[in-house]
Amino acid sequence: MFNNEQARLLQQKTKLFLDNINAAVDAVQMEDLREVMRFHEYQYYVLNNSLISDFEYDQLYKLLEKIEKNHPELITKNSPTQRVGSSLNEGFANVQHLVPMLSLENSYNADDLNDFDRKAKEASGLQKIEYCVEPKFDGASISLIYENDLLIRATTRGDGVAGDDITNNIKQIRSIPLSAPFSKYGISQIEIRGEVIMTKASFDKYNESLIQQGLPTVANPRNTAAGSLRIKDPNEVGRRNLDAFLYHVSFIQKSKLENQNPKDVIETHDGQLEMLWQCGFRSPNKEKKVVNNIDDVIAYVQEFESKRDDLPYEIDGMVIKVNDLHLQDELGMTSHHPRWAIAYKFKARQATTKLINVEFQVGRTGAVTPVAKLEPVYLGGVTVSSISIHNEEYIKEKDLKIGDTVLIERAGDVIPQIVKSITDLRKGDEQEIIFPKQCPVCKSELFKEDGEAVWRCINIECEAQVVEKIIHFVSKDAMDIKSFGDANVRLFYSLNLIKDIPGIYTLNLDEIGTLEGFGKKSIDNLKAAIEASKQQPLNRLMYGLGIRFVGETTAKTLANSVEHLLDFKNKSEEDLQQLEDVGVKVAKSIHHFFSNEQNIKMIEQLEQLGLQLKNTKKEAVVEGGLSGQTFLFTGTLTKLKRSDAEALAESKGGIIVSGVSAKLNYLVVGEDAGSKLEKAKKINTIKVISEDEFLSLIES
Ligand code: IVH
């Protein structure tokens, strides 16, 4: 970015400015001062090699601010002072990417990589392919557009086609230059892709500051980075010290006046990484490796995996890209991912720690879940201090005892699990985990149904259940009462301000307004959110009621089958079983719920309070190629998110069901599919298909 001669000159100028910090500086020197500051920002944020102290940098910054104040007409868009942005009142604007942001296909072992290489060779007819291998940064993807060397827009990935305009937040990331000399490469417009990350050090520092302020800490750097991008106050984004790696050029517009030497035209991916590096970005230029066969790819990903914990930031794998850009074009892409690149995902991370205690939590349905409290241990970007250990049988199966050393594991996004207890390390003073006979909250006797593994508190007035029910009712996928949230439900309950679901609509907001932390604005927001929820469609209310076994999909089917919520009072279990997706167990549970007088009273109360109980928004049945066909997804899908896959099936008229039964037409099987697959194999009318076959079905 800066050659030795430029660096020497800029250091001399730095000294001159600092030595004469109080002397008058004229407008002519302004651009010099800016270049000096860009040089130091680059040294500090990109190279991690600061040449001046923070205090000296601040002095230069203040000096520039002073001159710009006197000459506002001379402020440039790429001045270091122009990173400061004002808060947003409204949401982020949604803008289209120049080129859609695709995701990558995943691989997990050498066989997968050999397959990828074989397919690329077959498609291209080549004997040998050169690859560029680089880290897969674990953060939030972004897209940047520079026009005539200036950063003009930064966006989140969004749905891949359009994302949120987060330019002001991105300007707070000092390793992203506000201007970059792309014109030197004959480029007038460029769209580049990368990942915003939070280094392990910034993550620790941020958590320390949260602890000092008495606030809850954050779980991992990736989610914090992703969440930070959508904060409405850019200054807060700045405080979080984010970083960014840029690793892909998605679009280039060449300048009209092109006087480029043909040998400067970039034809490889690693050449583009080098260009990004030369233009002042952090690109994985030093971390990448160019190799000319798949065996070397495999050796490099394994080498990187072994040193993953020594890196200052989190990576969750490696990305392997065909290096020749022409060959990339030739190989093209499917509708989801390029055929010229693949992600190699690292194995689950494991750690050992001590199981120090077991707590028993009561959920919304009264289920009592044992939660193992662990000595906190850092595992794959998260500090783990408690893990659900499901039920009594699970504890027996894993032979867990208090005081045990346990091996825990976390694969990608998956919730951490206990793999086993290391019984060889037992000293003899470990204690059995004793399951309570009484509810840990209301002390009533616990029950277990035949064939079930879960102990339940059946006291419907049990405080824990009531609170969890209200939390579920207001949650995002149910009535979506924003600004309510878990903490507020617990607080209002503890203050006796709410005692059941209808209580949400009779809350004394004046009284809440007197509580600490509830200003007029938050009360107004709460009031508006509660009011708006009254118009939520019936399926959301149905789901929000928290009837056992009624998930979002079943709630939709149920809501679509009636004119009014109370019609369920007159439906027998047999009637209910006629519906798609409703088996014996679900029908029994729904019937049980609507036979309970207290529940009916509550529903009537909700209607009196103005909630929408009629089925006004009966979902139109989508006529599509798969009209009426039922689908169920099981296992981990690798190309699509589960919710996207379901939406895709629904968009073609398919119906999503939640269990395997003779009514199921297609079971789409991802990785590590378990009991649903086994069950489906026994019903020969069910078509068991892979994710790829599902995609072909949709396309056809
Ligand atoms: S290339 C068209 N390179 O991983 C190809 N992606 O799982 C564009 N990621 O959506 C992606 N590090 O957010 C590429 N070195 C890297 C990456 C990388 C992290 C992310 C990116 C992508 C996701 C796919």
XYZ file of C-alpha atoms and ligand atoms in Angstrom:
724
model
C 0.000 0.000 0.000
C 2.735 2.462 0.972
C 6.211 1.738 -0.391
C 9.333 2.317 1.709
C 10.009 5.732 0.277
C 6.415 6.883 0.876
C 6.501 5.455 4.385
C 9.757 7.319 5.158
C 8.312 10.596 3.887
C 5.049 10.139 5.788
C 6.930 9.481 9.008
C 8.911 12.670 8.503
C 5.666 14.564 7.966
C 4.170 12.944 11.072
C 7.032 14.298 13.132
C 6.654 17.765 11.639
C 2.933 17.894 12.405
C 3.433 16.611 15.933
C 6.315 18.970 16.675
C 4.208 21.908 15.560
C 0.873 20.715 16.838
C -0.123 24.165 18.085
C 1.138 26.098 15.120
C -1.330 27.313 12.523
C -1.778 24.832 9.701
C -3.091 26.124 6.430
C -5.604 24.507 4.160
C -2.879 23.509 1.713
C -1.408 21.118 4.258
C -4.740 19.498 4.943
C -4.422 16.697 2.411
C -0.898 15.986 3.663
C -2.236 15.631 7.176
C -4.984 13.287 5.970
C -2.501 11.091 4.143
C -0.346 10.960 7.291
C -3.397 9.798 9.247
C -4.424 7.204 6.660
C -0.898 5.871 6.804
C -1.094 5.441 10.573
C -4.587 3.919 10.429
C -3.268 1.390 7.917
C -0.220 0.615 10.079
C -2.357 0.149 13.143
C -5.503 -1.542 11.869
C -4.288 -3.541 8.883
C -0.651 -4.286 9.694
C -1.042 -4.338 13.458
C 2.153 -2.357 13.728
C 1.557 1.116 15.114
C 4.321 3.670 14.715
C 2.791 6.375 16.908
C 0.949 6.339 20.229
C -2.837 6.625 20.564
C -2.256 10.031 22.136
C -0.263 11.231 19.132
C -2.904 9.926 16.739
C -5.582 11.771 18.735
C -3.570 14.980 18.493
C -3.382 14.654 14.718
C -7.101 13.901 14.573
C -7.991 16.961 16.624
C -5.750 19.113 14.471
C -7.467 17.929 11.307
C -10.886 18.487 12.881
C -9.868 22.040 13.769
C -8.742 22.901 10.251
C -11.793 21.289 8.690
C -13.995 23.332 10.997
C -12.412 26.482 9.625
C -12.628 25.224 6.040
C -15.749 23.077 5.813
C -15.812 23.548 2.064
C -12.579 21.579 1.855
C -13.769 18.461 3.710
C -13.404 15.387 1.513
C -15.515 12.220 1.669
C -12.494 10.087 2.462
C -11.144 12.303 5.210
C -10.422 10.245 8.366
C -12.899 12.499 10.196
C -15.719 11.295 7.937
C -16.065 7.910 9.609
C -18.322 9.506 12.221
C -21.974 8.929 11.470
C -25.210 9.919 13.106
C -27.725 7.521 14.606
C -30.530 6.118 12.516
C -34.096 6.718 13.595
C -35.631 4.360 11.131
C -34.574 0.966 9.866
C -31.830 0.266 7.341
C -32.656 0.718 3.663
C -32.812 -2.529 1.704
C -30.601 -2.423 -1.389
C -29.820 -4.868 -4.187
C -26.374 -6.373 -4.559
C -24.754 -5.881 -7.967
C -24.211 -9.649 -8.065
C -26.131 -12.051 -5.759
C -24.203 -13.201 -2.703
C -24.080 -16.964 -2.912
C -23.140 -19.343 -0.217
C -20.624 -22.207 -0.443
C -21.041 -25.936 -0.601
C -19.540 -27.675 2.446
C -17.023 -30.487 2.653
C -15.906 -32.333 5.765
C -13.116 -34.706 4.808
C -10.507 -35.633 2.212
C -13.032 -37.733 0.245
C -15.322 -34.737 -0.182
C -12.400 -32.640 -1.412
C -11.302 -35.345 -3.840
C -14.873 -35.439 -5.160
C -14.880 -31.701 -5.643
C -11.577 -31.893 -7.536
C -12.813 -34.769 -9.697
C -16.004 -32.907 -10.643
C -14.065 -29.730 -11.495
C -11.665 -31.753 -13.674
C -14.518 -33.562 -15.409
C -16.391 -30.329 -16.069
C -13.320 -28.539 -17.416
C -11.622 -31.470 -19.145
C -8.365 -30.510 -17.392
C -5.906 -32.967 -15.834
C -4.711 -30.575 -13.181
C -6.294 -27.602 -11.452
C -4.605 -24.856 -9.460
C -6.352 -23.928 -6.214
C -6.083 -21.048 -3.801
C -6.731 -22.139 -0.206
C -7.570 -19.574 2.494
C -9.209 -19.385 5.912
C -12.967 -19.360 6.268
C -13.525 -16.421 8.585
C -16.246 -16.879 11.164
C -18.113 -13.608 11.153
C -20.818 -11.786 9.214
C -20.532 -11.377 5.458
C -20.614 -7.953 3.876
C -20.480 -6.480 0.416
C -18.722 -3.186 -0.376
C -18.941 -1.019 -3.459
C -16.195 1.466 -4.373
C -16.831 3.924 -7.177
C -14.011 6.070 -8.483
C -11.949 4.901 -5.512
C -14.494 5.976 -2.893
C -16.452 3.652 -0.623
C -20.020 4.412 -1.610
C -21.995 1.571 -0.076
C -21.734 -1.307 2.332
C -24.441 -3.946 2.762
C -25.210 -7.022 4.786
C -25.802 -10.297 2.956
C -29.576 -10.181 3.554
C -31.316 -12.825 1.476
C -28.385 -12.939 -0.962
C -30.129 -10.755 -3.541
C -30.587 -7.633 -1.429
C -29.262 -6.640 1.976
C -29.352 -3.767 4.472
C -27.431 -0.592 3.747
C -24.994 -0.420 6.668
C -22.514 2.062 5.161
C -22.332 4.273 8.253
C -21.612 1.327 10.508
C -18.975 -0.087 8.174
C -17.176 3.268 8.116
C -16.491 2.652 11.791
C -14.284 -0.317 10.938
C -10.856 1.219 10.645
C -9.326 -1.584 8.607
C -11.810 -0.781 5.821
C -10.442 2.202 3.893
C -12.847 5.004 2.980
C -11.003 5.270 -0.323
C -8.819 2.774 -2.147
C -6.736 3.280 -5.312
C -8.601 0.865 -7.606
C -8.199 3.346 -10.475
C -4.545 2.289 -10.589
C -5.868 -1.053 -11.813
C -8.143 0.568 -14.399
C -11.210 -0.071 -12.237
C -13.948 2.547 -11.937
C -16.452 0.475 -9.952
C -15.869 -2.652 -7.902
C -17.995 -4.797 -5.601
C -16.022 -6.781 -3.043
C -17.084 -9.327 -0.475
C -15.705 -10.132 2.903
C -16.387 -10.937 6.498
C -16.687 -8.620 9.461
C -15.151 -10.310 12.462
C -14.388 -9.550 16.066
C -10.935 -10.703 17.135
C -10.672 -12.869 20.250
C -8.941 -9.953 22.027
C -11.671 -7.428 21.134
C -14.301 -9.947 22.180
C -12.704 -10.381 25.614
C -12.317 -6.637 26.013
C -15.922 -6.023 25.044
C -17.147 -8.615 27.540
C -14.999 -7.056 30.267
C -16.608 -3.683 29.581
C -20.073 -5.274 29.762
C -19.232 -6.853 33.122
C -18.026 -3.494 34.417
C -21.320 -1.911 33.429
C -23.210 -4.745 35.123
C -24.620 -5.937 31.790
C -24.951 -9.540 30.583
C -21.967 -10.761 28.578
C -22.134 -11.872 24.945
C -21.698 -15.495 23.904
C -19.357 -15.490 20.931
C -17.455 -13.204 18.550
C -19.457 -14.187 15.458
C -22.876 -13.282 16.800
C -21.491 -10.106 18.334
C -19.967 -9.055 15.006
C -23.199 -9.847 13.147
C -25.342 -8.053 15.734
C -23.056 -5.021 15.727
C -23.616 -4.419 12.024
C -27.275 -3.718 12.609
C -26.912 -1.312 15.512
C -28.500 2.036 14.799
C -25.778 4.024 16.546
C -22.513 3.971 14.526
C -20.524 5.236 17.514
C -21.431 2.098 19.433
C -20.242 0.059 16.448
C -16.943 1.964 16.631
C -16.537 1.125 20.314
C -16.749 -2.600 19.584
C -13.524 -2.591 17.589
C -14.562 -4.748 14.688
C -12.303 -5.908 11.901
C -12.840 -7.088 8.344
C -11.215 -9.471 5.895
C -12.029 -9.016 2.206
C -11.714 -12.178 0.132
C -13.722 -11.977 -3.071
C -14.260 -9.611 -6.004
C -17.788 -10.091 -7.330
C -17.979 -7.330 -9.933
C -15.592 -5.020 -11.771
C -16.384 -2.120 -14.081
C -13.310 -1.102 -16.053
C -12.526 2.591 -16.566
C -13.333 3.849 -20.039
C -9.856 5.306 -20.518
C -7.912 2.175 -20.129
C -4.203 2.544 -20.510
C -3.304 -0.624 -18.782
C -0.381 -2.820 -19.437
C -1.883 -6.257 -20.381
C 0.423 -7.956 -17.903
C -1.261 -6.000 -15.110
C -4.656 -7.541 -15.884
C -5.518 -9.811 -12.991
C -6.484 -13.316 -14.034
C -6.252 -15.249 -10.797
C -8.002 -15.230 -7.446
C -4.732 -14.903 -5.568
C -3.919 -11.924 -7.821
C -7.152 -10.307 -6.648
C -6.262 -10.957 -3.007
C -2.916 -9.292 -3.677
C -4.679 -6.317 -5.322
C -7.002 -5.928 -2.329
C -3.985 -6.045 -0.049
C -2.187 -3.419 -2.160
C -5.295 -1.227 -2.026
C -5.126 -1.168 1.771
C -7.549 -3.938 2.787
C -6.979 -6.841 5.091
C -7.278 -9.691 2.630
C -6.059 -13.219 3.440
C -3.051 -12.473 1.265
C -0.533 -13.793 3.771
C -2.686 -16.698 4.963
C -3.576 -18.022 1.501
C -1.676 -20.759 -0.300
C -1.710 -21.519 -4.007
C -1.257 -25.218 -4.778
C -1.600 -27.257 -7.936
C -3.159 -30.464 -6.739
C -5.834 -31.601 -4.304
C -3.378 -33.510 -2.081
C -1.636 -30.244 -1.283
C -5.029 -28.654 -0.601
C -5.758 -31.421 1.905
C -2.343 -31.030 3.556
C -2.810 -27.261 3.906
C -6.315 -27.426 5.398
C -5.081 -29.979 7.931
C -2.063 -27.833 8.782
C -4.327 -24.839 9.357
C -6.774 -26.856 11.444
C -3.984 -27.779 13.837
C -3.039 -24.141 14.415
C -6.554 -22.766 14.456
C -6.502 -22.021 18.189
C -3.344 -19.929 17.856
C -4.979 -17.462 15.479
C -6.111 -14.108 16.894
C -9.567 -14.576 15.352
C -12.059 -17.414 14.885
C -12.180 -19.440 11.683
C -14.570 -22.328 11.151
C -12.837 -23.945 8.204
C -11.008 -23.205 4.988
C -12.222 -22.140 1.577
C -10.803 -23.767 -1.531
C -11.155 -21.757 -4.737
C -10.196 -22.538 -8.327
C -7.454 -19.985 -8.844
C -7.896 -19.195 -12.550
C -10.713 -16.634 -12.949
C -11.472 -17.791 -16.519
C -11.849 -21.345 -15.288
C -14.120 -20.077 -12.493
C -16.362 -18.523 -15.158
C -16.347 -21.706 -17.171
C -17.358 -23.836 -14.180
C -20.123 -21.380 -13.259
C -22.562 -21.956 -10.446
C -25.712 -23.728 -9.390
C -28.553 -21.633 -7.986
C -26.983 -21.854 -4.519
C -23.246 -22.016 -4.774
C -20.348 -21.658 -7.170
C -18.927 -24.854 -8.677
C -15.438 -23.358 -8.444
C -15.256 -23.103 -4.668
C -15.977 -25.239 -1.651
C -15.816 -24.703 2.097
C -13.958 -27.269 4.190
C -15.510 -27.322 7.661
C -13.323 -28.108 10.622
C -14.288 -30.920 12.960
C -16.294 -30.340 16.094
C -14.239 -28.801 18.831
C -13.906 -30.700 22.045
C -12.856 -29.721 25.525
C -12.885 -31.258 28.963
C -14.275 -29.577 32.048
C -15.792 -30.376 35.450
C -19.467 -31.029 36.029
C -19.954 -29.042 39.215
C -23.681 -29.204 39.812
C -27.049 -30.000 38.258
C -29.994 -27.613 38.321
C -33.537 -28.543 37.388
C -35.516 -26.119 35.224
C -39.255 -26.150 34.653
C -40.406 -25.358 31.131
C -43.669 -24.073 29.712
C -45.235 -27.530 29.502
C -44.105 -28.417 32.999
C -41.244 -30.592 31.739
C -38.418 -30.673 34.243
C -35.042 -30.507 32.500
C -31.754 -31.171 34.263
C -29.069 -28.644 33.339
C -25.433 -29.472 34.044
C -23.484 -26.554 35.488
C -19.904 -26.708 34.300
C -16.650 -25.009 35.122
C -16.681 -22.398 32.328
C -14.662 -23.525 29.342
C -13.994 -21.779 26.035
C -15.153 -23.948 23.173
C -15.303 -22.917 19.547
C -15.944 -19.258 20.136
C -18.294 -19.611 23.105
C -17.764 -19.876 26.807
C -19.791 -22.858 27.924
C -20.904 -22.996 31.535
C -24.128 -24.988 31.347
C -25.484 -27.699 29.096
C -28.886 -29.376 29.068
C -28.616 -33.050 29.977
C -32.184 -33.706 28.828
C -33.644 -36.331 31.184
C -33.027 -39.103 33.661
C -32.369 -41.737 31.002
C -29.783 -39.589 29.293
C -27.967 -39.150 32.601
C -27.939 -42.922 33.101
C -26.881 -43.623 29.544
C -23.952 -41.203 29.770
C -23.154 -42.315 33.314
C -22.878 -38.727 34.556
C -22.043 -37.826 38.152
C -21.482 -34.538 39.938
C -17.731 -33.989 40.195
C -17.008 -35.853 36.939
C -14.616 -34.603 34.308
C -16.663 -34.524 31.114
C -15.788 -34.287 27.452
C -17.916 -31.713 25.684
C -18.239 -30.976 21.989
C -19.622 -28.298 19.733
C -19.935 -28.665 15.985
C -20.465 -25.407 14.109
C -23.665 -23.730 15.182
C -24.852 -26.725 17.117
C -25.612 -26.377 20.824
C -22.804 -27.884 22.941
C -23.296 -31.473 24.056
C -21.711 -33.733 26.635
C -19.995 -36.539 24.735
C -19.098 -38.661 27.772
C -17.834 -38.561 31.288
C -14.204 -39.562 31.650
C -14.709 -42.253 34.233
C -10.976 -43.074 34.462
C -10.469 -39.739 36.203
C -12.976 -40.459 38.987
C -11.607 -40.190 42.514
C -14.481 -41.846 44.295
C -16.094 -38.727 45.775
C -18.348 -38.074 42.772
C -22.066 -37.873 43.600
C -25.079 -39.431 41.930
C -27.424 -36.988 40.208
C -30.690 -37.357 42.062
C -33.802 -36.437 40.142
C -36.275 -34.485 42.304
C -39.635 -36.028 43.176
C -41.190 -32.569 43.536
C -41.302 -29.560 41.251
C -38.261 -27.415 42.114
C -40.454 -24.288 41.825
C -43.958 -25.040 43.199
C -43.028 -28.224 45.122
C -45.954 -30.231 43.751
C -45.383 -33.890 42.949
C -43.842 -34.716 39.557
C -45.357 -37.235 37.137
C -44.041 -39.273 34.262
C -46.316 -40.715 31.581
C -45.831 -44.274 30.397
C -43.328 -44.443 27.571
C -42.070 -40.911 28.210
C -38.625 -39.985 29.471
C -39.642 -36.631 30.918
C -40.844 -35.864 34.443
C -43.482 -33.157 34.529
C -45.020 -30.735 36.973
C -48.757 -30.874 36.238
C -49.744 -27.931 38.410
C -50.933 -25.470 35.750
C -50.604 -22.653 38.242
C -46.925 -23.432 38.786
C -45.147 -20.097 38.622
C -42.367 -21.363 36.351
C -44.851 -22.658 33.795
C -46.961 -19.518 33.870
C -43.939 -17.316 33.260
C -42.634 -19.560 30.467
C -46.085 -19.599 28.865
C -46.248 -15.814 28.806
C -42.690 -15.676 27.421
C -43.701 -18.087 24.664
C -46.874 -16.119 23.881
C -45.007 -12.829 23.342
C -42.079 -14.459 21.476
C -41.073 -13.603 17.922
C -42.564 -16.661 16.246
C -45.807 -16.419 18.213
C -47.484 -13.031 18.843
C -44.203 -11.164 18.294
C -44.799 -8.492 20.947
C -41.578 -6.568 20.502
C -40.103 -4.842 23.551
C -41.691 -7.387 25.872
C -39.077 -10.136 26.046
C -38.063 -12.670 28.694
C -36.584 -10.194 31.138
C -39.671 -7.960 31.183
C -42.044 -10.886 31.600
C -40.031 -12.096 34.598
C -39.818 -8.601 36.036
C -43.547 -7.849 35.667
C -44.429 -11.256 37.098
C -42.171 -10.786 40.097
C -43.803 -7.406 40.756
C -47.273 -8.942 40.505
C -48.075 -6.797 37.484
C -48.983 -9.775 35.337
C -50.178 -13.241 36.248
C -51.408 -14.822 33.025
C -51.601 -14.361 29.244
C -54.675 -12.068 29.225
C -52.773 -9.947 31.750
C -50.569 -8.771 28.870
C -53.531 -6.796 27.561
C -54.529 -5.280 30.897
C -51.027 -4.279 31.998
C -50.911 -1.130 34.058
C -48.498 0.773 31.848
C -48.627 3.877 34.071
C -47.250 1.844 36.926
C -44.597 0.296 34.698
C -43.648 3.831 33.630
C -42.603 4.516 37.222
C -40.095 1.641 37.192
C -36.431 2.332 36.679
C -35.375 2.004 33.043
C -38.881 2.557 31.613
C -38.998 5.962 29.990
C -41.881 7.385 28.024
C -40.460 6.049 24.778
C -40.199 2.466 25.970
C -43.718 2.600 27.401
C -45.027 3.968 24.080
C -43.232 1.175 22.216
C -44.589 -1.463 24.561
C -48.117 -0.104 24.266
C -47.933 -0.025 20.457
C -46.505 -3.549 20.295
C -49.215 -4.960 22.573
C -51.906 -3.199 20.566
C -50.492 -4.382 17.233
C -50.387 -7.989 18.420
C -54.182 -8.032 18.691
C -54.316 -8.224 14.907
C -51.898 -11.132 14.545
C -53.336 -13.921 12.373
C -54.980 -16.880 14.026
C -52.114 -19.293 13.370
C -49.780 -17.165 15.501
C -52.286 -17.030 18.341
C -52.804 -20.774 18.027
C -49.053 -21.342 18.274
C -48.739 -18.794 21.090
C -51.179 -20.720 23.272
C -48.403 -23.246 23.724
C -50.479 -26.406 23.258
C -48.215 -29.450 23.552
C -47.010 -30.806 20.209
C -48.435 -27.829 18.308
C -45.509 -26.227 16.534
C -45.687 -23.405 14.010
C -46.536 -25.678 11.097
C -49.302 -27.559 12.884
C -50.666 -24.235 14.130
C -51.007 -23.086 10.514
C -52.843 -26.238 9.500
C -55.124 -25.951 12.522
C -55.877 -22.251 12.034
C -56.710 -22.883 8.394
C -59.208 -25.560 9.347
C -61.594 -23.359 11.361
C -63.525 -20.100 11.111
C -63.030 -19.195 14.760
C -60.636 -20.408 17.444
C -63.444 -21.655 19.661
C -64.627 -24.010 16.882
C -62.057 -26.399 18.339
C -64.355 -26.872 21.333
C -66.611 -28.969 19.117
C -63.966 -31.034 17.380
C -63.404 -34.613 18.406
C -60.009 -36.293 18.344
C -61.166 -38.144 15.224
C -62.115 -34.862 13.498
C -58.699 -33.461 14.295
C -56.913 -36.524 12.988
C -58.411 -35.900 9.561
C -56.128 -32.880 9.219
C -52.749 -33.082 7.519
C -49.961 -33.342 10.025
C -52.225 -34.238 12.955
C -51.682 -37.692 14.395
C -53.171 -39.411 17.432
C -50.873 -37.765 19.963
C -51.347 -34.230 18.609
C -55.117 -34.645 18.287
C -55.317 -35.842 21.869
C -53.349 -32.876 23.128
C -55.458 -30.326 21.206
C -58.675 -31.959 22.341
C -57.433 -31.986 25.924
C -56.554 -28.275 25.736
C -59.978 -27.248 24.411
C -61.832 -29.466 26.898
C -60.345 -27.514 29.771
C -62.694 -24.847 31.055
C -59.934 -22.597 32.279
C -58.423 -22.538 28.807
C -61.763 -21.685 27.222
C -62.264 -18.893 29.743
C -58.851 -17.521 28.896
C -59.621 -17.582 25.152
C -62.952 -15.801 25.731
C -61.157 -13.219 27.796
C -58.675 -12.666 24.971
C -61.534 -12.096 22.549
C -63.117 -9.558 24.882
C -59.795 -7.808 25.090
C -59.878 -7.294 21.326
C -57.749 -10.124 19.952
C -58.447 -11.530 16.522
C -59.910 -14.983 16.968
C -61.579 -15.272 13.599
C -59.761 -16.804 10.723
C -59.633 -13.651 8.605
C -56.357 -14.467 6.975
C -57.085 -17.971 5.851
C -53.889 -18.656 3.938
C -54.479 -18.956 0.247
C -53.611 -22.398 -0.933
C -50.707 -21.954 -3.287
C -51.235 -23.774 -6.516
C -47.909 -25.103 -7.635
C -46.250 -28.139 -9.118
C -46.199 -29.791 -5.692
C -49.697 -28.787 -4.710
C -50.908 -30.806 -1.745
C -47.739 -32.879 -1.472
C -46.456 -33.135 2.091
C -42.810 -32.628 3.035
C -40.723 -33.202 6.095
C -37.049 -32.282 6.473
C -34.746 -34.194 8.758
C -31.041 -34.071 9.566
C -28.731 -31.148 8.765
C -29.242 -29.590 5.373
C -25.993 -28.336 3.890
C -27.171 -26.088 1.075
C -30.297 -24.462 2.385
C -31.389 -23.272 5.758
C -34.227 -25.488 7.029
C -36.644 -22.535 7.035
C -35.688 -21.571 3.442
C -36.164 -25.146 2.258
C -39.603 -25.247 3.870
C -40.539 -21.906 2.321
C -39.373 -23.170 -1.066
C -41.588 -26.255 -0.804
C -44.528 -24.122 0.349
C -43.999 -21.678 -2.530
C -44.672 -24.581 -4.909
C -47.824 -25.613 -3.084
C -46.190 -28.175 -0.807
C -47.317 -28.647 2.789
C -44.823 -28.996 5.613
C -45.662 -31.587 8.210
C -43.890 -32.232 11.458
C -43.936 -35.992 11.847
C -43.502 -39.197 9.878
C -46.839 -40.835 9.114
C -48.571 -42.486 6.180
C -49.719 -38.989 5.190
C -46.150 -37.950 4.383
C -45.159 -37.863 0.710
C -41.510 -36.747 0.843
C -38.899 -37.067 3.570
C -35.930 -34.855 2.651
C -32.863 -36.230 4.348
C -29.848 -34.113 5.346
C -26.762 -35.227 7.208
C -26.962 -37.292 10.383
C -30.641 -38.061 9.940
C -31.900 -40.222 12.783
C -35.133 -41.818 13.906
C -37.403 -40.065 11.388
C -35.477 -41.674 8.552
C -35.673 -45.089 10.185
C -39.401 -44.680 10.689
C -39.969 -43.469 7.118
C -38.122 -46.469 5.679
C -40.801 -48.677 7.163
C -43.606 -46.890 5.298
C -43.112 -47.656 1.653
C -45.342 -44.900 0.285
C -42.929 -42.235 1.586
C -40.342 -41.073 -0.920
C -37.024 -40.548 0.860
C -34.979 -37.998 -1.088
C -31.700 -36.100 -0.609
C -31.363 -32.329 -0.468
C -30.105 -32.333 -4.085
C -33.067 -34.398 -5.216
C -35.365 -31.988 -3.408
C -33.783 -29.064 -5.259
C -34.193 -30.835 -8.610
C -37.826 -31.530 -7.720
C -38.375 -27.845 -6.992
C -36.625 -26.790 -10.194
C -38.587 -29.237 -12.298
S -15.986 -16.939 -0.765
C -19.009 -16.808 -4.227
N -14.112 -16.913 1.052
O -18.512 -18.344 4.298
C -18.108 -17.137 -3.088
N -16.382 -16.986 1.792
O -20.262 -20.658 4.036
C -18.191 -16.181 -1.981
N -16.641 -16.916 4.245
O -21.103 -16.740 2.566
C -17.690 -16.672 -0.695
N -14.496 -16.805 4.726
O -19.754 -15.374 4.326
C -15.442 -16.960 0.822
N -12.359 -16.830 2.551
C -13.665 -16.865 2.331
C -14.604 -16.873 3.369
C -15.968 -16.939 3.067
C -15.728 -16.823 5.214
C -18.094 -17.010 4.474
C -18.958 -16.198 3.535
C -19.815 -17.207 2.815
C -19.825 -18.340 3.793
C -20.152 -19.644 3.102
